[in-house]
XYZ file of C-alpha atoms in Angstrom:
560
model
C 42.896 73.699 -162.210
C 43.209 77.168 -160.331
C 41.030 79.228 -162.575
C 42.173 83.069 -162.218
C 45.648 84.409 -161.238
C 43.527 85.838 -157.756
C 43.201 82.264 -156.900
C 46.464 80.983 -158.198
C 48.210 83.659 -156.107
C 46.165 82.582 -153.008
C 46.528 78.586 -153.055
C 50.334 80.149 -153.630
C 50.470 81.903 -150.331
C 49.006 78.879 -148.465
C 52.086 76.705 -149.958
C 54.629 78.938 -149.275
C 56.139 76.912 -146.544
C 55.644 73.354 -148.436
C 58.400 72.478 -149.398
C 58.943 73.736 -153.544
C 60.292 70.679 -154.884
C 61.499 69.711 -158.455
C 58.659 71.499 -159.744
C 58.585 74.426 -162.113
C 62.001 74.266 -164.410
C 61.500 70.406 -164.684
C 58.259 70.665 -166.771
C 58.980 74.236 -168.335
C 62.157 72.435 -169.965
C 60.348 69.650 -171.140
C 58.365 71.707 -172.577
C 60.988 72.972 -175.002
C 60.877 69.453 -176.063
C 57.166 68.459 -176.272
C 54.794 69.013 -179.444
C 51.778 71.094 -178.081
C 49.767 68.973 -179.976
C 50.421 66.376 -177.554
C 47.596 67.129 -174.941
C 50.051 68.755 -173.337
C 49.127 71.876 -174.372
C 46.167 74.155 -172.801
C 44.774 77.405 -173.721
C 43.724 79.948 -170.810
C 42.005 83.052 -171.223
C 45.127 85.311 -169.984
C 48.681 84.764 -170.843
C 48.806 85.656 -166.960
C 46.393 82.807 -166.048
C 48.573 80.714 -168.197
C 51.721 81.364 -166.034
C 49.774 81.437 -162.527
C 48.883 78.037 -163.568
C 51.856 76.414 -165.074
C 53.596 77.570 -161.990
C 51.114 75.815 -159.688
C 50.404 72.640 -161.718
C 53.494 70.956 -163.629
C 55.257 68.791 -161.649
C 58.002 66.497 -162.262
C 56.849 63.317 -161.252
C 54.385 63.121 -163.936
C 56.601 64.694 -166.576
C 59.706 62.444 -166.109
C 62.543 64.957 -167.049
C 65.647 64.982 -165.483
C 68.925 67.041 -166.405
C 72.719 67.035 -165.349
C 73.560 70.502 -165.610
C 70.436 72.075 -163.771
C 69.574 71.868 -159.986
C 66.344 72.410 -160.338
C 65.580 72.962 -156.659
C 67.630 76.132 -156.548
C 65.779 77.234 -160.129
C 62.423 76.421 -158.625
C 63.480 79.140 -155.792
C 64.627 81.331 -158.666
C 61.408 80.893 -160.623
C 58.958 81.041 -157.614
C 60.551 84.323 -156.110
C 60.669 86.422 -159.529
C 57.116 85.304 -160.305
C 55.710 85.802 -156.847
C 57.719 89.267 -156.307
C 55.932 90.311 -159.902
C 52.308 88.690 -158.698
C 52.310 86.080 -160.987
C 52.135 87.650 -163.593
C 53.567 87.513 -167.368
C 56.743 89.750 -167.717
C 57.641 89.499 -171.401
C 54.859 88.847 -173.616
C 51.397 90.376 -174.356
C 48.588 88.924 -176.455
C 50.559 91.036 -179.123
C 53.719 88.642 -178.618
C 57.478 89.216 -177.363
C 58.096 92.561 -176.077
C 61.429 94.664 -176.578
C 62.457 93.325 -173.600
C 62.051 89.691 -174.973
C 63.178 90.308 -178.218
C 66.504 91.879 -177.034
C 67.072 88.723 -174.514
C 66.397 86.162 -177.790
C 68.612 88.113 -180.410
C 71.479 87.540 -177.485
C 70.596 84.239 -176.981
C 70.185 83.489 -180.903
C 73.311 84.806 -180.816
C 75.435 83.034 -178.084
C 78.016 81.623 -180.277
C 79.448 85.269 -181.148
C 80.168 84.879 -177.163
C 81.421 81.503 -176.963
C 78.221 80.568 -175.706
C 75.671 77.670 -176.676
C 71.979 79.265 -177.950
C 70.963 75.555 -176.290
C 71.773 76.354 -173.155
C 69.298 78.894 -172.803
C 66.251 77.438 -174.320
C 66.661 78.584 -177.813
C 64.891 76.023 -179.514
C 62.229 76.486 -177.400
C 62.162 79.968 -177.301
C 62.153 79.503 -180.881
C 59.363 77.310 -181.356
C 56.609 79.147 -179.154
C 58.214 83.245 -180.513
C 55.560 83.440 -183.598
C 52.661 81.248 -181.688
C 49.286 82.906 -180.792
C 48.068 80.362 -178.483
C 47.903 81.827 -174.873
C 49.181 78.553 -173.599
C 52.282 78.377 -175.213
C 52.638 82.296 -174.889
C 52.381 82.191 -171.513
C 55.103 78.907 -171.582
C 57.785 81.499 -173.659
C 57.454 84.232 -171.184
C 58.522 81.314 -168.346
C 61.753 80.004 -170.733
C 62.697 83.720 -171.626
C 62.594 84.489 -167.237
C 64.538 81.181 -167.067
C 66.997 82.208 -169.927
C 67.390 85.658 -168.309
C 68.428 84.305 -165.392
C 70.832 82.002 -166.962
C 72.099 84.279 -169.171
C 73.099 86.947 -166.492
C 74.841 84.771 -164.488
C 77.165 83.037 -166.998
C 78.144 86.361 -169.101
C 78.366 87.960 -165.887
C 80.625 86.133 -163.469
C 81.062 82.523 -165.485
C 78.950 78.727 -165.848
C 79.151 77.296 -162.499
C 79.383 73.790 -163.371
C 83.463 74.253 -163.688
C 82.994 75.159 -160.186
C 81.069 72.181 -159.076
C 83.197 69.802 -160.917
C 86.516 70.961 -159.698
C 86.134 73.421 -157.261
C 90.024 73.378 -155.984
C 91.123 74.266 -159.768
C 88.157 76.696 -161.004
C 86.770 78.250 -157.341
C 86.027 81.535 -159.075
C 83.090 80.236 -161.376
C 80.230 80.993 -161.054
C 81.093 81.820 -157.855
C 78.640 85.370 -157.157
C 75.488 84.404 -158.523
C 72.940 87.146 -158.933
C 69.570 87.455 -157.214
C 67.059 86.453 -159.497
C 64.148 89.076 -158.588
C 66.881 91.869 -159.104
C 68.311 90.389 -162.706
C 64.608 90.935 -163.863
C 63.793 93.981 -161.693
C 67.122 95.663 -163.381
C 66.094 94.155 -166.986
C 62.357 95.106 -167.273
C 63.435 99.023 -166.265
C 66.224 99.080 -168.649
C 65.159 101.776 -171.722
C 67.954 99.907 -173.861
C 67.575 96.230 -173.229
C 70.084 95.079 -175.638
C 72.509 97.491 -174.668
C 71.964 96.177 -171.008
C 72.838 92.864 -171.742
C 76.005 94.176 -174.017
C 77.247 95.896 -170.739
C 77.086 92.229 -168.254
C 80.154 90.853 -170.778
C 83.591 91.893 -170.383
C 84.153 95.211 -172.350
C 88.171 95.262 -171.946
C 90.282 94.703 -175.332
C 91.398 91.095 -174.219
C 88.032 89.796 -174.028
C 87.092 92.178 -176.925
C 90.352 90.435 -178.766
C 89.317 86.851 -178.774
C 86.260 87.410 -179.611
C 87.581 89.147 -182.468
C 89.721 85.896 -183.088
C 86.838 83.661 -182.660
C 85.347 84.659 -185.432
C 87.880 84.959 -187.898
C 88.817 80.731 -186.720
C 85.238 80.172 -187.647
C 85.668 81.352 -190.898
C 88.780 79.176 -191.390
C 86.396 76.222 -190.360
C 83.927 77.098 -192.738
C 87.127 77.153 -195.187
C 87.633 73.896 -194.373
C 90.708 74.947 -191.801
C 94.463 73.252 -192.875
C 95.464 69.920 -193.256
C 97.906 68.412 -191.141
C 101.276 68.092 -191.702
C 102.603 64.362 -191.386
C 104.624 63.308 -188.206
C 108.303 62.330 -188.747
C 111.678 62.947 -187.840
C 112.705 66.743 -186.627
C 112.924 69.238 -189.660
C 115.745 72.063 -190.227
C 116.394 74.591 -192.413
C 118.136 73.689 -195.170
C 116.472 70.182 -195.286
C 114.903 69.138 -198.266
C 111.300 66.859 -197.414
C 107.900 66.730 -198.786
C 106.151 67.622 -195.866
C 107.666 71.247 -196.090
C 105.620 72.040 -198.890
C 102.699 71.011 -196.012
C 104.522 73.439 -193.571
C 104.182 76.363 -196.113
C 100.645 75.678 -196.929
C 99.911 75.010 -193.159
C 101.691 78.428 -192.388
C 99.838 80.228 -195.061
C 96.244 79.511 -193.358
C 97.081 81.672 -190.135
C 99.244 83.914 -191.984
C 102.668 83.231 -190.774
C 104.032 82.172 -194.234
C 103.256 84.735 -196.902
C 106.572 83.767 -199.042
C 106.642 82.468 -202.931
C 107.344 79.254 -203.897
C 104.344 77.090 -201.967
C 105.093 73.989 -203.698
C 108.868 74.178 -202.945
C 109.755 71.463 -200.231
C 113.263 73.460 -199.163
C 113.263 74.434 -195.488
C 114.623 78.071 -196.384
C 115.080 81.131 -194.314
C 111.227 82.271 -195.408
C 109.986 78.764 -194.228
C 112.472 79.106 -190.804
C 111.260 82.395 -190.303
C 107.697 81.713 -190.838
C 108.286 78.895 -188.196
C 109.829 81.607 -185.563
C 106.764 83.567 -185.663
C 104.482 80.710 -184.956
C 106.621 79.570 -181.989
C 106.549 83.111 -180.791
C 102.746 82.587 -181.052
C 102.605 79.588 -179.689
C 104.966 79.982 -176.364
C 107.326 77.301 -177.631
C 111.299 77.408 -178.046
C 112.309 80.340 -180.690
C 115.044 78.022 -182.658
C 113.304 77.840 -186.171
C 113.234 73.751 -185.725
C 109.954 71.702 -186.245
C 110.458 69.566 -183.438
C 107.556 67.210 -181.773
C 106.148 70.275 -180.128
C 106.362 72.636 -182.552
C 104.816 69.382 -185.233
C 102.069 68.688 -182.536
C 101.047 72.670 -182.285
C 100.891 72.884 -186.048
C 98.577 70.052 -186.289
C 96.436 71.000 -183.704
C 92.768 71.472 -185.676
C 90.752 74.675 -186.223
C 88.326 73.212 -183.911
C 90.791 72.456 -181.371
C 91.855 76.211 -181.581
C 88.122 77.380 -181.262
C 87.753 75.289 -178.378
C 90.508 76.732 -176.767
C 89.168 80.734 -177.826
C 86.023 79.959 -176.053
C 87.033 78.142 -173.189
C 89.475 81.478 -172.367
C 86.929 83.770 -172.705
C 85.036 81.732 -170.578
C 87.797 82.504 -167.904
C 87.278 85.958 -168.549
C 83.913 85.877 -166.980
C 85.541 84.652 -164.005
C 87.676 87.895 -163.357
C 86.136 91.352 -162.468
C 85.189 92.824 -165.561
C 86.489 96.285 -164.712
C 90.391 95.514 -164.528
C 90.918 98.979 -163.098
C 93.192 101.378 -164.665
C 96.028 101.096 -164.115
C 96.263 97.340 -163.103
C 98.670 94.351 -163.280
C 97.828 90.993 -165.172
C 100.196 87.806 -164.383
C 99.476 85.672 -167.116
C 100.570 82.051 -165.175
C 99.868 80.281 -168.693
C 102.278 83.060 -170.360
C 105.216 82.876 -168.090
C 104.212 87.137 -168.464
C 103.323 90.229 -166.438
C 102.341 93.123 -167.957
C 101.308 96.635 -166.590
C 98.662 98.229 -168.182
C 97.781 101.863 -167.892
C 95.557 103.749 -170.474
C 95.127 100.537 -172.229
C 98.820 100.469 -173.300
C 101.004 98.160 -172.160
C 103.406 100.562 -169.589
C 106.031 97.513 -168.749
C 106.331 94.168 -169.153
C 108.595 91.336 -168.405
C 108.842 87.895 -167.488
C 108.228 85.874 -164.683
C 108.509 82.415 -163.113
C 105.222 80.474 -161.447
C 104.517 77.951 -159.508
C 105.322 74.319 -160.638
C 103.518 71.326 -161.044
C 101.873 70.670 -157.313
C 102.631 74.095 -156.301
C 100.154 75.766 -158.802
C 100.191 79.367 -158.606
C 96.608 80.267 -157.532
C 94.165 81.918 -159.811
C 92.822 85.689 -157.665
C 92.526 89.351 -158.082
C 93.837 92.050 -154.948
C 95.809 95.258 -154.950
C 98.939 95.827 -154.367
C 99.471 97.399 -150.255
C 103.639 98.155 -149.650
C 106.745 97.045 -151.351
C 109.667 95.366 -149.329
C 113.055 96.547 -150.343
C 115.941 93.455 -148.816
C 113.343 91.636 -147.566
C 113.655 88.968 -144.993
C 112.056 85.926 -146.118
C 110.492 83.784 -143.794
C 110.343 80.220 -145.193
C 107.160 78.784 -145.029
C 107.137 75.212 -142.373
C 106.207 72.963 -145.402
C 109.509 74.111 -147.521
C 111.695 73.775 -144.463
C 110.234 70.757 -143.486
C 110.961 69.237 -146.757
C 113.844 70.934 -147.694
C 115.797 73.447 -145.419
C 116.285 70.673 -142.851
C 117.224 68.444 -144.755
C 119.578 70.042 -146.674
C 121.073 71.115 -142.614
C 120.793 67.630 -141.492
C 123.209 66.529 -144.718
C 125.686 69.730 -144.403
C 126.198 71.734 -141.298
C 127.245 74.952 -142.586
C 124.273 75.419 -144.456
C 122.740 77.335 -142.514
C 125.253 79.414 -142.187
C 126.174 79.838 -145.532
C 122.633 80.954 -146.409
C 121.998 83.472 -143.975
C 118.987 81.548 -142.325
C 118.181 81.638 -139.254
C 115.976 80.032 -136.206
C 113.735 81.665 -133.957
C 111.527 79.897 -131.219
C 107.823 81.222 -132.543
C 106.555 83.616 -135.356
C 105.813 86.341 -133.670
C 107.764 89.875 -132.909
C 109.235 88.796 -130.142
C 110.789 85.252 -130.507
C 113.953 84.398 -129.439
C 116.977 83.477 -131.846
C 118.056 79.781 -131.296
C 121.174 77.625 -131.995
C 120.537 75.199 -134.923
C 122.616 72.928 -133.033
C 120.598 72.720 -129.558
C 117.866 71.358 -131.065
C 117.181 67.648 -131.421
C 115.763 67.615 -135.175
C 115.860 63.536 -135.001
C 113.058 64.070 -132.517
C 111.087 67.185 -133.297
C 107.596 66.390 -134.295
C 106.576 69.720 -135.045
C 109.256 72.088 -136.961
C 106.903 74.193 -138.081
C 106.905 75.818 -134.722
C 110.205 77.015 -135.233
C 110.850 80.515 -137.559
C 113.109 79.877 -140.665
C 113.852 83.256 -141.581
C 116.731 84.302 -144.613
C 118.423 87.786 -143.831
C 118.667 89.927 -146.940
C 121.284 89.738 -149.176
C 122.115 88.360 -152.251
C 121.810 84.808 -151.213
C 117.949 85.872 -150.371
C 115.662 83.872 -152.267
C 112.847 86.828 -152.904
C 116.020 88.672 -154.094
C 116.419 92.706 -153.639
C 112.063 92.989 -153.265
C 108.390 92.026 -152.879
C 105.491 93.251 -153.810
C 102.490 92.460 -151.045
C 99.122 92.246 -151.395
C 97.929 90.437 -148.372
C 95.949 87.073 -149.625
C 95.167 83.605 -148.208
C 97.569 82.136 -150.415
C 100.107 83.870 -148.971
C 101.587 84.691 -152.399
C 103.210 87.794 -153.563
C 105.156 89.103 -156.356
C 109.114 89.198 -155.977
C 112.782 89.276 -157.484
C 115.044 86.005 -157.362
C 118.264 85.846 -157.554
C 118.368 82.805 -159.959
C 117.915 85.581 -163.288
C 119.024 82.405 -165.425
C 115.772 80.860 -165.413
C 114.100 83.475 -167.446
C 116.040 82.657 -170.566
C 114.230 79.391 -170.741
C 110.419 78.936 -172.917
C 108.584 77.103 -169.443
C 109.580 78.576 -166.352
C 107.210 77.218 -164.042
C 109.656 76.804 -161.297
C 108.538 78.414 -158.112
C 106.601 76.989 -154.796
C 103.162 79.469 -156.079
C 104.891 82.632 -155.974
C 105.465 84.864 -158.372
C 109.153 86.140 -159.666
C 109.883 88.919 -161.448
C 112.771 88.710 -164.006
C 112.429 93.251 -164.036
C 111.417 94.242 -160.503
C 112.982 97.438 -160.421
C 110.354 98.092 -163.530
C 107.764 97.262 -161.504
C 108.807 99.113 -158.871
C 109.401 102.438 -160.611
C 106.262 102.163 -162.241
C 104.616 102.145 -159.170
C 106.277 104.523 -156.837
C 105.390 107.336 -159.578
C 101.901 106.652 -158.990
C 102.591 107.059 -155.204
C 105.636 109.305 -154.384
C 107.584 111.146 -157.158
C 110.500 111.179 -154.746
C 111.020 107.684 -155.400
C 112.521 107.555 -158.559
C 114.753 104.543 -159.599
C 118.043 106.263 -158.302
C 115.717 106.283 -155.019
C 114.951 102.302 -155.505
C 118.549 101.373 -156.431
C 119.790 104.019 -153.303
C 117.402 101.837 -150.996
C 118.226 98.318 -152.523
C 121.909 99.101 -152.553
C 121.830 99.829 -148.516
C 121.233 96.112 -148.022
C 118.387 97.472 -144.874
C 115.367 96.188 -144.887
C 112.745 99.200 -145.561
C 109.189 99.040 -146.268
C 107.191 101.446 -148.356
C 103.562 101.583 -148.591
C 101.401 102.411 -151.386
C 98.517 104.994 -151.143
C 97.314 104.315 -154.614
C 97.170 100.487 -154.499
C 97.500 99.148 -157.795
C 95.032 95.949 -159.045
C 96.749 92.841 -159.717
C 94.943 90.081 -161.431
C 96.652 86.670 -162.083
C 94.886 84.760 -164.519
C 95.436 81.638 -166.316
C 95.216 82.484 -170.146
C 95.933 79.747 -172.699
C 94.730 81.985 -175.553
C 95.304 85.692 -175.507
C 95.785 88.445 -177.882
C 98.395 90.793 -177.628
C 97.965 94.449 -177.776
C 97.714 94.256 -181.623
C 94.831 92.310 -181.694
C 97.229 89.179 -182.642
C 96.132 85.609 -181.358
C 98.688 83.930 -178.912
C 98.493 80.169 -177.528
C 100.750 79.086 -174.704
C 100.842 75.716 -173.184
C 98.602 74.736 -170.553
C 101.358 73.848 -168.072
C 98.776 72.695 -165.382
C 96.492 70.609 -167.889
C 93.426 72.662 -167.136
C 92.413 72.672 -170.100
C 91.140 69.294 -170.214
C 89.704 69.373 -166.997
C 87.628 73.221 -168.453
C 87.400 71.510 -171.617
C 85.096 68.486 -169.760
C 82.846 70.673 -167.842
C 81.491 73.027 -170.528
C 81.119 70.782 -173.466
């Protein structure tokens, strides 16, 4: 055993281009579950001999731990780099104990659950165990957890858990996706003067993030309250009914708040009970009509837990986005069927949209809005006129025609315009050569405008002129882009920002000459569309909407 950090640091430099191995985090986690009174233990003269040589000697081979969730490879790395860039040194803790640095990093950690976090995940109960110890061996072994916990912690509050990521990387690609460098996390932690203020800065500060945290904790207290009881399943309830399980409704109702009427043992489905029942639709993104139907019966009996669950696994998707929205900013909620504008942290317009369905998920990304496209043209991507504009031509003639679509010989500027007719559509084996392209109009499926910011998903906000669709509770509908049921809002909003010439008499001047005109934005506005099945609203009110491309299982998996 390497008996001075000198000579620790040496035999270091002479292994620097062995390979590291499953080395270091293997044995410091076992650690956390080892008694030091299992010859496991050593005492050194140093707390800084005690890290030089736990970082030389563990190995995993002789300590037999293994673990799902960590790649220890890339945490050796992590751990070898911050001690080496540091000299091998201890960063946290003195022969006094836990410094301020350490002690703000383990009230956060001790803490986790106020984030929707798990103290576990972090070493806790290890951290625990060693905090009051004066053994130099098992100091030296806390000031290892709290650099691995640091790390950790950073990285999840900061931009999300990564094992979403590496479980489904086509549904949750954004985290964990910008992992800090470990040598910087510390470097920017040990010269903080307010270490627990620090850490409060790495989690989202905006109000929606703020709001269900908020909501977390008041659900927690309802567990500890023992929640509600669930309301037995039978056949659909109206007002005016009379049925035992209404008293079960009003009690239910009462819990969250929604029913605050007399009469709790009453089982008469009256207009307090009906409208007690609106207001937890309206919560709950389901049909307004006042009828406990199987969704509205399966919503009500969903369990506290099963809402705290959900809380936690949305603020988790907060960490995924940028934590500064940007003011002002756009937020597509594809969960929500909703798109608000936010400006001064009020909500400047909102409305409702239309997503992607089911196998054309509307993708989950943050960019900023470049020009908007008054009468656009709108050139049909090759897989929907593959599928279904030829088709639909190959069954009815006039079609085309009657649409307003049509052919060129290429994408570019300069392709030609061809005849439907001349071209042998039994035979072609690659249509998506050929340009679909709808003039504007009325008949144009983006409708009157688009809103572009450039992306790889070549998605972009726009009108429709199917308006019908926005009466209805789930309007996922679309191939992945987004329509707007107010675009002219939108617009207006905006063009202020930009050119105070364009006023809405402008917009409906432009729009009403049928001509295609672009106008370009010099103050791009942020748009981030998210994928929120729990929100809060701008009063601080809890909202659940259906997760209409079951992610929530998939989330739900990964992280617990």
């Amino acid at each position: 055993m390497y008996g001075t950090r000198f000579e620790v640091l040496a035999a270091r430099q002479t292994q620097r281009a062995m390979p590291i191995g499953k080395v270091w985090i293997c044995g410091l986690l076992l650690l956390a579950l080892f008694d030091p009174r299992d010859g496991l233990a050593a005492t050194y003269e140093t707390i800084d001999d005690g890290v030089a040589s736990l970082l030389a000697n563990v190995t995993a081979e002789v300590l037999g731990f293994s673990s799902q969730q960590v790649d220890f490879t890339d945490a050796d790395r992590e751990l070898y780099a911050v001690y080496h860039e540091f000299g091998l040194r201890a960063l946290w803790v003195t022969s006094e104990g836990p410094g301020q640095h350490a002690r703000a990093l383990y009230s956060a950690v001790k803490n986790a659950a106020d984030e929707g976090l798990r103290s576990r995940d972090y070493h806790f109960p290890a951290l625990s165990r060693y905090w009051e110890s004066t053994d130099t061996g098992e100091l030296s072994r806390l000031d290892v957890l709290l650099t691995l916990a640091l790390i950790a912690w950073v990285n999840d509050v900061s931009v999300g858990r990564v094992y979403p990521r590496e479980k489904h990387p086509e549904l949750f690609a954004r985290a964990g996706d910008r992992r800090g460098s470990p040598v910087d996390i510390v470097q920017t932690f040990r010269e903080s003067s307010d270490p627990g203020g620090h850490l409060a800065t790495l989690l989202p500060r905006h109000r929606h993030y703020q709001g269900l945290k908020r909501a977390l904790g008041r659900y927690r207290e309802l567990q500890q309250n023992d929640g509600w009881q669930p309301v037995s399943v039978g056949s659909t309830l109206r007002p005016g009914d009379r049925d035992g399980r209404v008293v079960a409704i009003r009690r239910r109702l009462s819990v969250t708040g929604e029913f605050a009427g007399q009469d709790a043992g009453s089982d008469l489905f009256d207009e307090a009970v009906a409208a007690a029942v609106l207001q937890f639709q309206l919560k709950h993104g389901l049909t307004r009509d006042g009828i406990v139907g199987p969704q509205t019966m399966a919503a009500l009996n969903a369990t506290v837990q099963d809402k705290i669950l959900l809380i936690e696994m949305n603020m988790e998707r907060w960490r995924w986005v940028d934590h500064d929205l940007q003011d002002p900013h756009i937020l597509v909620d594809i969960a929500g069927f909703n798109l608000q504008v936010v400006a001064n942290n009020e909500v400047e317009v909102e409305m409702r949209v239309i997503v992607g369905k089911r196998y054309h998920e509307s993708p989950i990304f943050s960019d900023h809005v470049r020009y908007i496209e008054f009468n656009p043209y709108w050139n049909i991507p090759p897989s929907i006129a593959r599928h279904e504009t030829i088709p639909k031509f190959r069954k009815d003639p006039d079609y085309l025609t009657r649409t307003h679509i049509r052919i060129f010989d290429g994408w570019g500027e300069n392709s030609r315009e061809l005849d439907p007719e001349s071209i042998g559509w039994d035979h072609e084996k690659n249509p998506g050569r050929f340009k679909f392209r709808q003039d504007p109009g009325p008949w144009n499926a983006l409708g009157t405008m688009k809103f572009v910011f450039p992306n790889k998903y070549s998605v972009y906000l726009h009108d429709t002129p199917d308006h019908e669709l926005f009466s209805r509770a789930s309007r996922a509908f679309s191939h992945g882009c987004i329509r707007l049921s107010e675009p002219a809002r939108l617009a207006e909003f905006m063009l202020a920002l930009n050119d105070p010439a364009w006023d809405r008499a402008k917009i409906d001047q432009v729009v009403d000459s049928k001509k295609r005109t672009i106008k370009s934005l010099k103050d791009r506005l942020a748009v981030h569309i998210i994928y929120q099945t729990a929100w809060t609203d701008i009063d601080g009110q809890i909202h659940f909407s259906p997760d209409v491309y079951g992610r929530d299982v998939k989330l739900k998996q990964t992280l617990y």
